[in-house]
Coordinates of C-alpha atoms in Angstrom, one line a residue:
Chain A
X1 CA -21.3 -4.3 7.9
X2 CA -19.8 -0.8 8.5
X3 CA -19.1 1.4 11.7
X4 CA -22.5 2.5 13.3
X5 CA -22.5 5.0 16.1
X6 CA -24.5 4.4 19.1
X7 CA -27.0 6.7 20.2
X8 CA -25.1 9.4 22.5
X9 CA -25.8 8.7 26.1
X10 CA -26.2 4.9 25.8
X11 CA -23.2 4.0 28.4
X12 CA -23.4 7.2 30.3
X13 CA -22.8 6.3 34.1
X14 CA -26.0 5.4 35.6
X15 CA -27.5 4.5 31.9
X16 CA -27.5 0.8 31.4
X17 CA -26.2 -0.1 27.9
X18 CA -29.0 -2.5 26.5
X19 CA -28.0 -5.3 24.4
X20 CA -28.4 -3.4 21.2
X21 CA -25.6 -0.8 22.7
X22 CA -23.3 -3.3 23.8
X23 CA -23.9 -5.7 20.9
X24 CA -23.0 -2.6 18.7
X25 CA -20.2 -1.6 20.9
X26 CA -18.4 -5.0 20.4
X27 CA -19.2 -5.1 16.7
X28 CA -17.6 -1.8 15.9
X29 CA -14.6 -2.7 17.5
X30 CA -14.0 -4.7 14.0
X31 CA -15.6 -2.6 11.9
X32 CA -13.1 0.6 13.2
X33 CA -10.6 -1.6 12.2
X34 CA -11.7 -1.9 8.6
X35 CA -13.0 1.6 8.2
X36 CA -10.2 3.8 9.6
X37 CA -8.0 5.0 6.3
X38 CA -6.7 8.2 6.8
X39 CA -4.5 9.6 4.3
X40 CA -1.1 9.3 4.7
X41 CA 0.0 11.3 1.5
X42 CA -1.0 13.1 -1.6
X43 CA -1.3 15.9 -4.1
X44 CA -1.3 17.2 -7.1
X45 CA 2.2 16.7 -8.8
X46 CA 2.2 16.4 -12.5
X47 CA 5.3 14.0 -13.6
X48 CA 5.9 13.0 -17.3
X49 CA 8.5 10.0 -18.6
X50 CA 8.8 8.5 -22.1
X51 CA 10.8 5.8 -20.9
X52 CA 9.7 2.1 -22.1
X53 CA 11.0 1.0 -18.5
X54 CA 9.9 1.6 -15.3
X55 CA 11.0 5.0 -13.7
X56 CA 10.0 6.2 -10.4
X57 CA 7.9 9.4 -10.3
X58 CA 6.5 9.7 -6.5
X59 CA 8.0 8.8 -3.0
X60 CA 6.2 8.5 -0.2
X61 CA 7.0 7.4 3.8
X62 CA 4.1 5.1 5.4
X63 CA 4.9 4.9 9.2
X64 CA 4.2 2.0 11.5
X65 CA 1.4 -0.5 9.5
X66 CA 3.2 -3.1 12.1
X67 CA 0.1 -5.4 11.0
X68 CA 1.7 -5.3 7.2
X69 CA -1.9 -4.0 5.7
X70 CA -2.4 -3.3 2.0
X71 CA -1.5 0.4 0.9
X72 CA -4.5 1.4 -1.1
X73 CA -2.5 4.6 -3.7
X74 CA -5.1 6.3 -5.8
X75 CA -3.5 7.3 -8.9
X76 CA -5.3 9.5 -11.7
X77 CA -3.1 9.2 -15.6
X78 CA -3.2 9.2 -18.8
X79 CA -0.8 8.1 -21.8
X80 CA -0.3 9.5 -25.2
X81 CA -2.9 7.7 -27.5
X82 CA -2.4 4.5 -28.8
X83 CA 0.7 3.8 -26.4
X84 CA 0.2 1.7 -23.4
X85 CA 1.3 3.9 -20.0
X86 CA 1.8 1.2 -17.0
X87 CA 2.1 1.9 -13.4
X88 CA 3.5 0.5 -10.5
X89 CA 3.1 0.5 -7.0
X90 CA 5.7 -1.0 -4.6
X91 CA 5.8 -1.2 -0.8
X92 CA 8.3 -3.5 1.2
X93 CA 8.2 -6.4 -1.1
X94 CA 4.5 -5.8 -2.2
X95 CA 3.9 -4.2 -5.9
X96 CA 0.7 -3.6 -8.0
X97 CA -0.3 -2.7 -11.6
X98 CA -2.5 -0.9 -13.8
X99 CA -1.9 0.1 -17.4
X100 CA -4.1 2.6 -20.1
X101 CA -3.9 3.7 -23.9
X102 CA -6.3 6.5 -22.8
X103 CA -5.4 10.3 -23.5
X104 CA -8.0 10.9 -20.8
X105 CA -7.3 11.3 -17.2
X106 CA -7.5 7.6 -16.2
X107 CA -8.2 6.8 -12.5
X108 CA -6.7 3.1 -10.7
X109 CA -6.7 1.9 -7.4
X110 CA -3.6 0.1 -6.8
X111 CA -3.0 -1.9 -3.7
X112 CA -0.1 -3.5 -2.4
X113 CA 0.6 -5.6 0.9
X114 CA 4.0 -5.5 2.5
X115 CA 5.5 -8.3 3.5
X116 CA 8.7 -7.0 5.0
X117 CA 9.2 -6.6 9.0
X118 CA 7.9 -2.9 10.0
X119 CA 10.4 -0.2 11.0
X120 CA 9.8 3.1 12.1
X121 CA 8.4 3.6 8.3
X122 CA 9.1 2.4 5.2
X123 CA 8.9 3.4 1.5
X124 CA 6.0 3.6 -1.0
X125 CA 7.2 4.5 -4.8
X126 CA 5.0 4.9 -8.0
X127 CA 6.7 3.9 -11.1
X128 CA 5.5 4.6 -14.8
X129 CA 6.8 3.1 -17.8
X130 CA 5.4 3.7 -21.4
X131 CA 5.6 2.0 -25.2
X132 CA 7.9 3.5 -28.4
X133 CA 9.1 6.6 -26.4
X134 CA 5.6 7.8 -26.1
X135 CA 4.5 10.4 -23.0
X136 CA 3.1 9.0 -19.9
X137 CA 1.4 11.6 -17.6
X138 CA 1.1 11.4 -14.0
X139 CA -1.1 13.7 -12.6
X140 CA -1.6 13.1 -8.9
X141 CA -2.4 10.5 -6.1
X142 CA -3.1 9.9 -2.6
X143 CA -2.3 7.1 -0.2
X144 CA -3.8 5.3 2.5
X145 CA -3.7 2.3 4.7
X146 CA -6.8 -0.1 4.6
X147 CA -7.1 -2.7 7.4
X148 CA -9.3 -6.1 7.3
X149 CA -9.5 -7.7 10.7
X150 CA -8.0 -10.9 10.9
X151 CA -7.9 -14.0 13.6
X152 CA -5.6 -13.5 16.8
X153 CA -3.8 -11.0 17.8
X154 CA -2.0 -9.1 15.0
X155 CA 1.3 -7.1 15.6
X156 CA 0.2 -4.2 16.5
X157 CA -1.3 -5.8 19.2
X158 CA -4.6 -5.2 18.2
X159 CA -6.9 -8.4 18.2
X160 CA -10.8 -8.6 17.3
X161 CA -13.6 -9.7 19.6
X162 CA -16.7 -11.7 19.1
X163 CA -20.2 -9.4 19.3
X164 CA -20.8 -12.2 22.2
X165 CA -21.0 -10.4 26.0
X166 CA -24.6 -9.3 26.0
X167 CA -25.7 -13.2 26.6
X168 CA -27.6 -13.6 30.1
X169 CA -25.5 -14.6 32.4
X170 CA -22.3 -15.1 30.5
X171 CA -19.3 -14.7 32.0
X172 CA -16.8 -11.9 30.4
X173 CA -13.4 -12.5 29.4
X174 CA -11.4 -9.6 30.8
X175 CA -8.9 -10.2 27.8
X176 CA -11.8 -9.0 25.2
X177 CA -12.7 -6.4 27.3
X178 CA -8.9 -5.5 27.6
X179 CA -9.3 -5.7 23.5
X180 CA -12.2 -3.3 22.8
X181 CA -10.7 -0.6 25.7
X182 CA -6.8 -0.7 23.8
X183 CA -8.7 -1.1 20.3
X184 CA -8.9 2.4 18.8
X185 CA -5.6 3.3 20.4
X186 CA -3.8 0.7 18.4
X187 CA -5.5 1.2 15.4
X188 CA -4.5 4.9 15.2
X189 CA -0.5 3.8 16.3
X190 CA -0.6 2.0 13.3
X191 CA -2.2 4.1 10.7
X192 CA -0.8 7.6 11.1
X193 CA -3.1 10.1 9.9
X194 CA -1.1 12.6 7.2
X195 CA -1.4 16.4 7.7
X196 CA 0.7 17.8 5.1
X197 CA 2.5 16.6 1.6
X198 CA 4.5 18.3 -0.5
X199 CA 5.0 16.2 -3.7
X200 CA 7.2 16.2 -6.7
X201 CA 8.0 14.5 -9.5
X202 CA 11.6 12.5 -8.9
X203 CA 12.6 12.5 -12.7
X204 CA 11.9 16.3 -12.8
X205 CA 15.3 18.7 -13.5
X206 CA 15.7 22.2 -12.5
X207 CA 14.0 23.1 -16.0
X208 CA 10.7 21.7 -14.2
X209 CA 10.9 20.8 -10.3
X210 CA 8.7 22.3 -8.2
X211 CA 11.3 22.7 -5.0
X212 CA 15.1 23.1 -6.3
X213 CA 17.7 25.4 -5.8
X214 CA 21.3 26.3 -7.3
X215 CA 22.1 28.6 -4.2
X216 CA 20.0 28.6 -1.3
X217 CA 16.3 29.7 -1.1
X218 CA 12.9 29.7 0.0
X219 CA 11.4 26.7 -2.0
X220 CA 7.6 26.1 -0.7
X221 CA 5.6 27.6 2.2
X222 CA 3.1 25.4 3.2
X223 CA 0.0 25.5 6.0
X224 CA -0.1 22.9 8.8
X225 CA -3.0 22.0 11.0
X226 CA -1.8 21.1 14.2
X227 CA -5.2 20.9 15.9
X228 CA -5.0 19.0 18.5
X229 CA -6.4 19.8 21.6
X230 CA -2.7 19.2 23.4
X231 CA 0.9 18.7 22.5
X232 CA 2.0 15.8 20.7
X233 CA 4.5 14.6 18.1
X234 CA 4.4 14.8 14.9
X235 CA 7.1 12.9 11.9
X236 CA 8.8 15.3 9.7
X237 CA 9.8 13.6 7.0
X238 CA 11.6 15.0 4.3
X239 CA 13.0 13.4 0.5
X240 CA 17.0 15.3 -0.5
X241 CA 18.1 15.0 -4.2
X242 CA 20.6 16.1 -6.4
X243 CA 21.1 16.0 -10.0
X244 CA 24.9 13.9 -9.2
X245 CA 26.9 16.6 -7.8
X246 CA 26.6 18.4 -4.6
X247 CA 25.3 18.6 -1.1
X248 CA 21.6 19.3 -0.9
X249 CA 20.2 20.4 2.4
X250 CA 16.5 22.1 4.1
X251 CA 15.6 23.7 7.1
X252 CA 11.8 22.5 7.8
X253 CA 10.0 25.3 9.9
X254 CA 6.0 24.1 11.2
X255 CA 5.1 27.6 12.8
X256 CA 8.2 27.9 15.9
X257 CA 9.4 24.5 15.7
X258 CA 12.0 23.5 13.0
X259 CA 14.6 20.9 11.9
X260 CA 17.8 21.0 9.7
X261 CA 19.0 18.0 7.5
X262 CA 21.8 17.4 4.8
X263 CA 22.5 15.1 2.2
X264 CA 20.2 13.1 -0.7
X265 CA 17.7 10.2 0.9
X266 CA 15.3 10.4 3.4
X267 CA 15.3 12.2 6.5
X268 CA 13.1 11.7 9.6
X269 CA 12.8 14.0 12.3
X270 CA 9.5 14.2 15.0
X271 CA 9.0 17.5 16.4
X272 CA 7.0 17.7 19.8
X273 CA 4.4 20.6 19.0
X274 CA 1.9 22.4 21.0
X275 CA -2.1 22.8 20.4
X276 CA -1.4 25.3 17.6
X277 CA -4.0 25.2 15.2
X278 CA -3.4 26.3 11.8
X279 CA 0.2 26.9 11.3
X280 CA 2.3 28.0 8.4
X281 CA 5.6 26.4 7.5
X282 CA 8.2 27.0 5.1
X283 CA 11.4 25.2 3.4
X284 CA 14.4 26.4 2.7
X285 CA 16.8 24.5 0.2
X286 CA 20.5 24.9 0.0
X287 CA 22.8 23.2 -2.3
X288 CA 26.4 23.5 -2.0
X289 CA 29.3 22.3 -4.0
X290 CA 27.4 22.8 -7.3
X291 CA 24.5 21.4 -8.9
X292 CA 21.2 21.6 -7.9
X293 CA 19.4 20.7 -4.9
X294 CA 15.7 19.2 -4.9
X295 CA 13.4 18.8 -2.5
X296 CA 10.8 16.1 -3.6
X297 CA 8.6 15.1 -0.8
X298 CA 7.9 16.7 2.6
X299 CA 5.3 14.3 5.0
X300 CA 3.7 15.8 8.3
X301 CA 2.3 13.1 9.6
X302 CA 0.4 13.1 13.4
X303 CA 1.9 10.4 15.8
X304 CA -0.3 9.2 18.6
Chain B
X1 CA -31.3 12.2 19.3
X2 CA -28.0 13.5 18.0
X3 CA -24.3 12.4 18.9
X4 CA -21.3 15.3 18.5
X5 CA -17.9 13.9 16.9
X6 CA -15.4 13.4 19.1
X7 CA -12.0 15.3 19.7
X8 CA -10.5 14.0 22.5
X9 CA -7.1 12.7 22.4
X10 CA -6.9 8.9 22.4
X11 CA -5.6 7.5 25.5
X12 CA -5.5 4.0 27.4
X13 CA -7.4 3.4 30.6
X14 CA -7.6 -0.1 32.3
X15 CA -10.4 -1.5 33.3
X16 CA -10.7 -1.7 36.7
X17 CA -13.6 -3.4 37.3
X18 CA -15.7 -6.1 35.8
X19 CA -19.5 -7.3 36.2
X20 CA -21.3 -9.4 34.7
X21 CA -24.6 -8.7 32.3
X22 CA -27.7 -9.0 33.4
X23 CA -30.5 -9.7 30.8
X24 CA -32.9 -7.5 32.5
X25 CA -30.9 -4.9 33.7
X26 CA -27.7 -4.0 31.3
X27 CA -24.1 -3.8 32.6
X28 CA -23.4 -2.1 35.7
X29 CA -21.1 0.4 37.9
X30 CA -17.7 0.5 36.8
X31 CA -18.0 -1.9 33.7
X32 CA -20.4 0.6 31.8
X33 CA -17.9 3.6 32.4
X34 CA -15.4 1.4 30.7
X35 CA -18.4 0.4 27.4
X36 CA -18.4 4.6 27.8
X37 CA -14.8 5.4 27.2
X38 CA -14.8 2.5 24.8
X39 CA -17.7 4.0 22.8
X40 CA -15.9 7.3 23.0
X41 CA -12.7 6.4 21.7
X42 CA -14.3 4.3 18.5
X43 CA -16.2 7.2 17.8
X44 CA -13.0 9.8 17.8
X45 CA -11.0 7.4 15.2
X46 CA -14.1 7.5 12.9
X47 CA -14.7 11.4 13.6
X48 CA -12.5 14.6 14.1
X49 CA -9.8 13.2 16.0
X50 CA -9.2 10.4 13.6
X51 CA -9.7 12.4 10.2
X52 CA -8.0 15.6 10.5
X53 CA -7.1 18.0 7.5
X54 CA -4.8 17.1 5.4
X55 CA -2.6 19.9 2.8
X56 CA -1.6 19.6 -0.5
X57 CA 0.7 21.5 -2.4
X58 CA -0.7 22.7 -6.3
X59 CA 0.7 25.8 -8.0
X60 CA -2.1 27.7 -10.2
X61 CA -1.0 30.7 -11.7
X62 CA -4.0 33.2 -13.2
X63 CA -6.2 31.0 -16.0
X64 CA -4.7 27.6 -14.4
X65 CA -6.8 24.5 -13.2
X66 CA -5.9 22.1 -11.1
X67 CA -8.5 18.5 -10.8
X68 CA -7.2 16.5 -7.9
X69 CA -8.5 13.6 -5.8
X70 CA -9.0 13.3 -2.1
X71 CA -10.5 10.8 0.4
X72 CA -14.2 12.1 1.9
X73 CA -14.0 10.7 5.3
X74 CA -17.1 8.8 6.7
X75 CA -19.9 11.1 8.3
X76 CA -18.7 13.7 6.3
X77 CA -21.3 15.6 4.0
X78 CA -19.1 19.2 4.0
X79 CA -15.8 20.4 3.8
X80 CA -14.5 23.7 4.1
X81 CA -11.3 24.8 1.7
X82 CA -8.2 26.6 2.7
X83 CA -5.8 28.2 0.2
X84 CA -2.5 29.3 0.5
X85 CA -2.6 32.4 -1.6
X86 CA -0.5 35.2 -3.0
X87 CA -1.9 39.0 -4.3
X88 CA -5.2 39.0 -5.4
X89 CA -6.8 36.2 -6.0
X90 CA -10.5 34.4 -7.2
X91 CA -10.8 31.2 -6.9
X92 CA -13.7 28.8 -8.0
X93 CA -13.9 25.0 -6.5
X94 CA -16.0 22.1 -7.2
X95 CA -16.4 18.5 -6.4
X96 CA -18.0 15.7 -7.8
X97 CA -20.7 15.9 -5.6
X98 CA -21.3 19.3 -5.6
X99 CA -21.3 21.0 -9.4
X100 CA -22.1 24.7 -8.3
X101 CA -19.1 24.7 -5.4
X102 CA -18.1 27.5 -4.2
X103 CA -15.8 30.5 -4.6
X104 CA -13.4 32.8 -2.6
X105 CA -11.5 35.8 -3.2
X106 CA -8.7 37.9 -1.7
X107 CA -7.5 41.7 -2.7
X108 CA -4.4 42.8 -2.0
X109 CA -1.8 44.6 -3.3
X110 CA 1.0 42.0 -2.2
X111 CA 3.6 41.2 -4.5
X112 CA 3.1 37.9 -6.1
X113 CA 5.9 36.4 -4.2
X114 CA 5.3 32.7 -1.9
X115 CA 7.6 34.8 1.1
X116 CA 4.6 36.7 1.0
X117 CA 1.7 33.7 1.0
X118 CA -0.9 33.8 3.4
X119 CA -4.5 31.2 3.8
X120 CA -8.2 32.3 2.8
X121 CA -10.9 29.8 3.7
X122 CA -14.8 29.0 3.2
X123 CA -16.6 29.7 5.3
X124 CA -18.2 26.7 6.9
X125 CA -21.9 25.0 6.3
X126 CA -23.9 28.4 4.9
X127 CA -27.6 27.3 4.1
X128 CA -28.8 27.2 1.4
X129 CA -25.5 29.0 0.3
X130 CA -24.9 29.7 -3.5
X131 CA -21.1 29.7 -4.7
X132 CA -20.5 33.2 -4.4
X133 CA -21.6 32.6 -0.1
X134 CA -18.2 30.8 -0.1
X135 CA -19.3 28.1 1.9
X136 CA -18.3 25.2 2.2
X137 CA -18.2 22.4 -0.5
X138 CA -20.0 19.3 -0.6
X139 CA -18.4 16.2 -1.1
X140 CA -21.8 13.4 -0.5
X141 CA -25.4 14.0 -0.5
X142 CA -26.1 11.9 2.5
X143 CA -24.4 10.7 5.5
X144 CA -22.5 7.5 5.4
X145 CA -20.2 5.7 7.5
X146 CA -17.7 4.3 4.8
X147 CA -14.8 6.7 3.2
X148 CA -14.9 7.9 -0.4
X149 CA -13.2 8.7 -3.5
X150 CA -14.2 12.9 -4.3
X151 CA -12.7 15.0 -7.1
X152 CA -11.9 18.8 -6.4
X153 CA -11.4 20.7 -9.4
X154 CA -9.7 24.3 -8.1
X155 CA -9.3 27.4 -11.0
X156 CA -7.7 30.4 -10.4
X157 CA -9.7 33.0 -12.4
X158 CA -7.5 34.6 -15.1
X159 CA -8.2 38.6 -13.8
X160 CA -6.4 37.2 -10.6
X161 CA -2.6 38.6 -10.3
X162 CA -1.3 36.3 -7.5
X163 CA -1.1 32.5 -6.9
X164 CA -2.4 29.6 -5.8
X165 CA 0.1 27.4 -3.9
X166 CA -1.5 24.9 -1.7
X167 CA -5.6 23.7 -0.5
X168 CA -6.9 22.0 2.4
X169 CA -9.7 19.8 2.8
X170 CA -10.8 20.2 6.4
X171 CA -14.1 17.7 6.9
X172 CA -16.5 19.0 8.8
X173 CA -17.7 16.5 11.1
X174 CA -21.2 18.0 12.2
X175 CA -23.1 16.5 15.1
X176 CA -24.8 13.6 13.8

């Protein structure tokens, strides 16, 4: 089964849902659950290791999935002939695999279910590893929650509901209707939708990062489509490295709104932003003390 | 009979009233404005509220092509392309649904410099629109109700002097 729209007017005040509507009604309620996979994260980000053990290439933020479901990363690769180029996936205590000897641009699923306790996110990497000092190639991925409804009521507080109130005469739990009215809000609090990623390759120097800087600079613009129809919050969420020495720090700007950070790790910051459409942002890097400063991911992600 | 996606932001109401079904004639009153706003909200998670655009950062200089792999969100035939671009710039795009794609361009003489960027986009659903319409791309032939894997393949012609930085996808979630 998959999510089926009813026909538009079906519960319109005054139009009596038939038991088709209703029936349908109830049965999406579980099959929103299933279907509703926004990306979290993505891009384009080519990152290259020749190391026989595992190195991490991406990072990525997941926020909420309180119900611990599977992170589905789509991952396109491809190793130097002959050699075998394995990846990984790992997300709170859940990890997955997929290896080639293909040249070609390989394509994998990999899935993996957390197991941990959900904060206010947690950390997805993607690790590649490759035979005799061969070149593995990474050339992009995206990211995104997939949900299978369960029994009872799952920690997100979301719960599924038997297709079973359209029976003559039947008398209708107010908890499932409580269920199917809460549903879809629940759902999306637990599976933020991604609006933006800047991506880079962790292993990359200054010789080939994307977003570094010796001094201070502008290091990517980006575009930001904060469409909805009224103000809301969104996560900023921002990756600081350094090649060992020195202070990294950014200044995030989404069109007027902006945040600062400093230091290497992970940075979270939710910025309350109006209804402004399409917006530009930009981020400036600054190292200080020496060295050089990466930026190697940047998340916008929507929170309900 | 057609049914328009829905934007509204998601929020909680309570049910305030409940009544009970009768075979012959449906739910009633108050209990089918809540099957309404239940409808509603379901709808908006599997539509525009729930599958907004998402950006990706690429850098194509003149010549360069870029193939990368997105998620076609379900009830979604069309998508319309945004570029963050530099200079002058002509860019092809196709997906693997849609071989003859569609292209856009941008003169200016702007340095090649990212301070400078700004965003060129399709143009929407054009009918019966050849590349050079720069409408929108297709990413499935029919509508269904599931997400799906589509490649984007992006090349920045070589007679371009400016950049490519960033794309994106913006599903077009058409009255269905």
């Amino acid at each position: 089964m998959t999510y089926a729209p009813n026909e538009p007017g079906s519960f319109n005040p005054g139009v009596k849902g038939n038991a088709t509507a209703v029936g349908r009604a109830m049965t999406n309620h579980n099959e929103v659950y299933d279907a509703y996979s926004p990306l979290v994260a993505g891009g384009a980000a080519p990152a290259y290791t020749t190391s026989a053990t595992y190195v991490t290439v991406y990072r990525v933020r997941i926020p909420a999935n309180y119900d611990n479901q599977p992170l589905q990363m789509f991952v396109a690769y491809q190793s130097d002939a002959g050699e075998t180029t394995t990846i990984r996936l790992s997300y709170d205590g859940g990890t997955d695999t997929a290896t080639t000897t293909s040249s070609s641009t390989t394509t994998a699923v990999l899935s993996a279910t957390p197991s941990g306790t959900a904060g206010a996110t947690r950390e997805a990497t993607l690790e590649v590893k490759i035979t005799n000092g061969a070149q593995a190639t990474v050339l992009g991925c995206y990211c995104y929650v997939q949900g299978t409804a369960g029994t009872g009521v799952l920690d997100s507080g979301w719960a599924p509901t038997n297709a079973e109130f359209y029976t003559a005469d039947a008398p209708v739990p107010s908890e499932r209707a409580q269920r199917m009215v809460e549903g879809p809000v629940q759902i999306a609090q637990d599976r933020r939708a991604g609006l933006v990623t800047l991506l880079d390759d962790v292993q990359a120097t200054s010789a080939r990062a994307r977003y570094y800087t010796t001094s201070s600079e502008l290091v990517a613009r980006f575009a930001c489509p904060l469409s909805s129809q009224q103000s809301r919050r969104y996560y900023v969420m921002a990756y600081l490295d350094n090649d060992g020495t020195g202070t990294p720090s950014a200044d995030i700007n989404v069109g007027p709104w902006s945040v600062s950070h400093s230091g290497t790790g992970w940075h979270v910051d939710r910025i309350y932003a109006g209804a402004a459409g399409l917006t530009l942002g930009q981020v400036t890097l600054t190292q200080t003390g020496g060295g050089a400063g990466f930026l190697r991911t940047l998340q916008i992600v929507r929170a309900p | 009979m057609s049914k328009a996606p829905q934007s509204l932001p998601l929020d909680v109401s309570t049910p305030s009233a409940l009544a009970g079904y009768d075979g012959s004639l449906g739910y009633q009153g108050a209990y089918t404005s809540i099957l309404h706003d239940i409808d509603d909200a379901q709808h908006a998670l599997m539509t525009e509220w729930g599958w907004p655009p998402h950006y990706v950062d690429c850098r194509l200089t003149p010549g360069d092509t870029v193939v990368m792999a997105f998620l076609a969100p379900p009830g979604v035939t069309e998508c319309n392309l945004h570029f963050l671009v530099t200079a002058s710039v002509e860019i092809a795009a196709t997906t693997s649904a849609d071989a003859t794609g569609t292209q856009v361009s941008r003169v200016s003489d702007d340095a090649d410099s990212q301070e400078a960027a700004v965003v060129i986009s399709t143009a929407g659903i054009v009918d019966g629109g050849a590349a050079t319409t720069g409408r929108a791309v297709t990413v499935r032939s029919s509508v269904t109700w599931t997400a799906a894997n589509v490649t984007l393949t992006v090349t920045l012609d070589s007679g371009s002097t400016g950049s490519v930085y960033g794309v994106m996808v913006e599903p077009i979630h058409e009255v269905r």
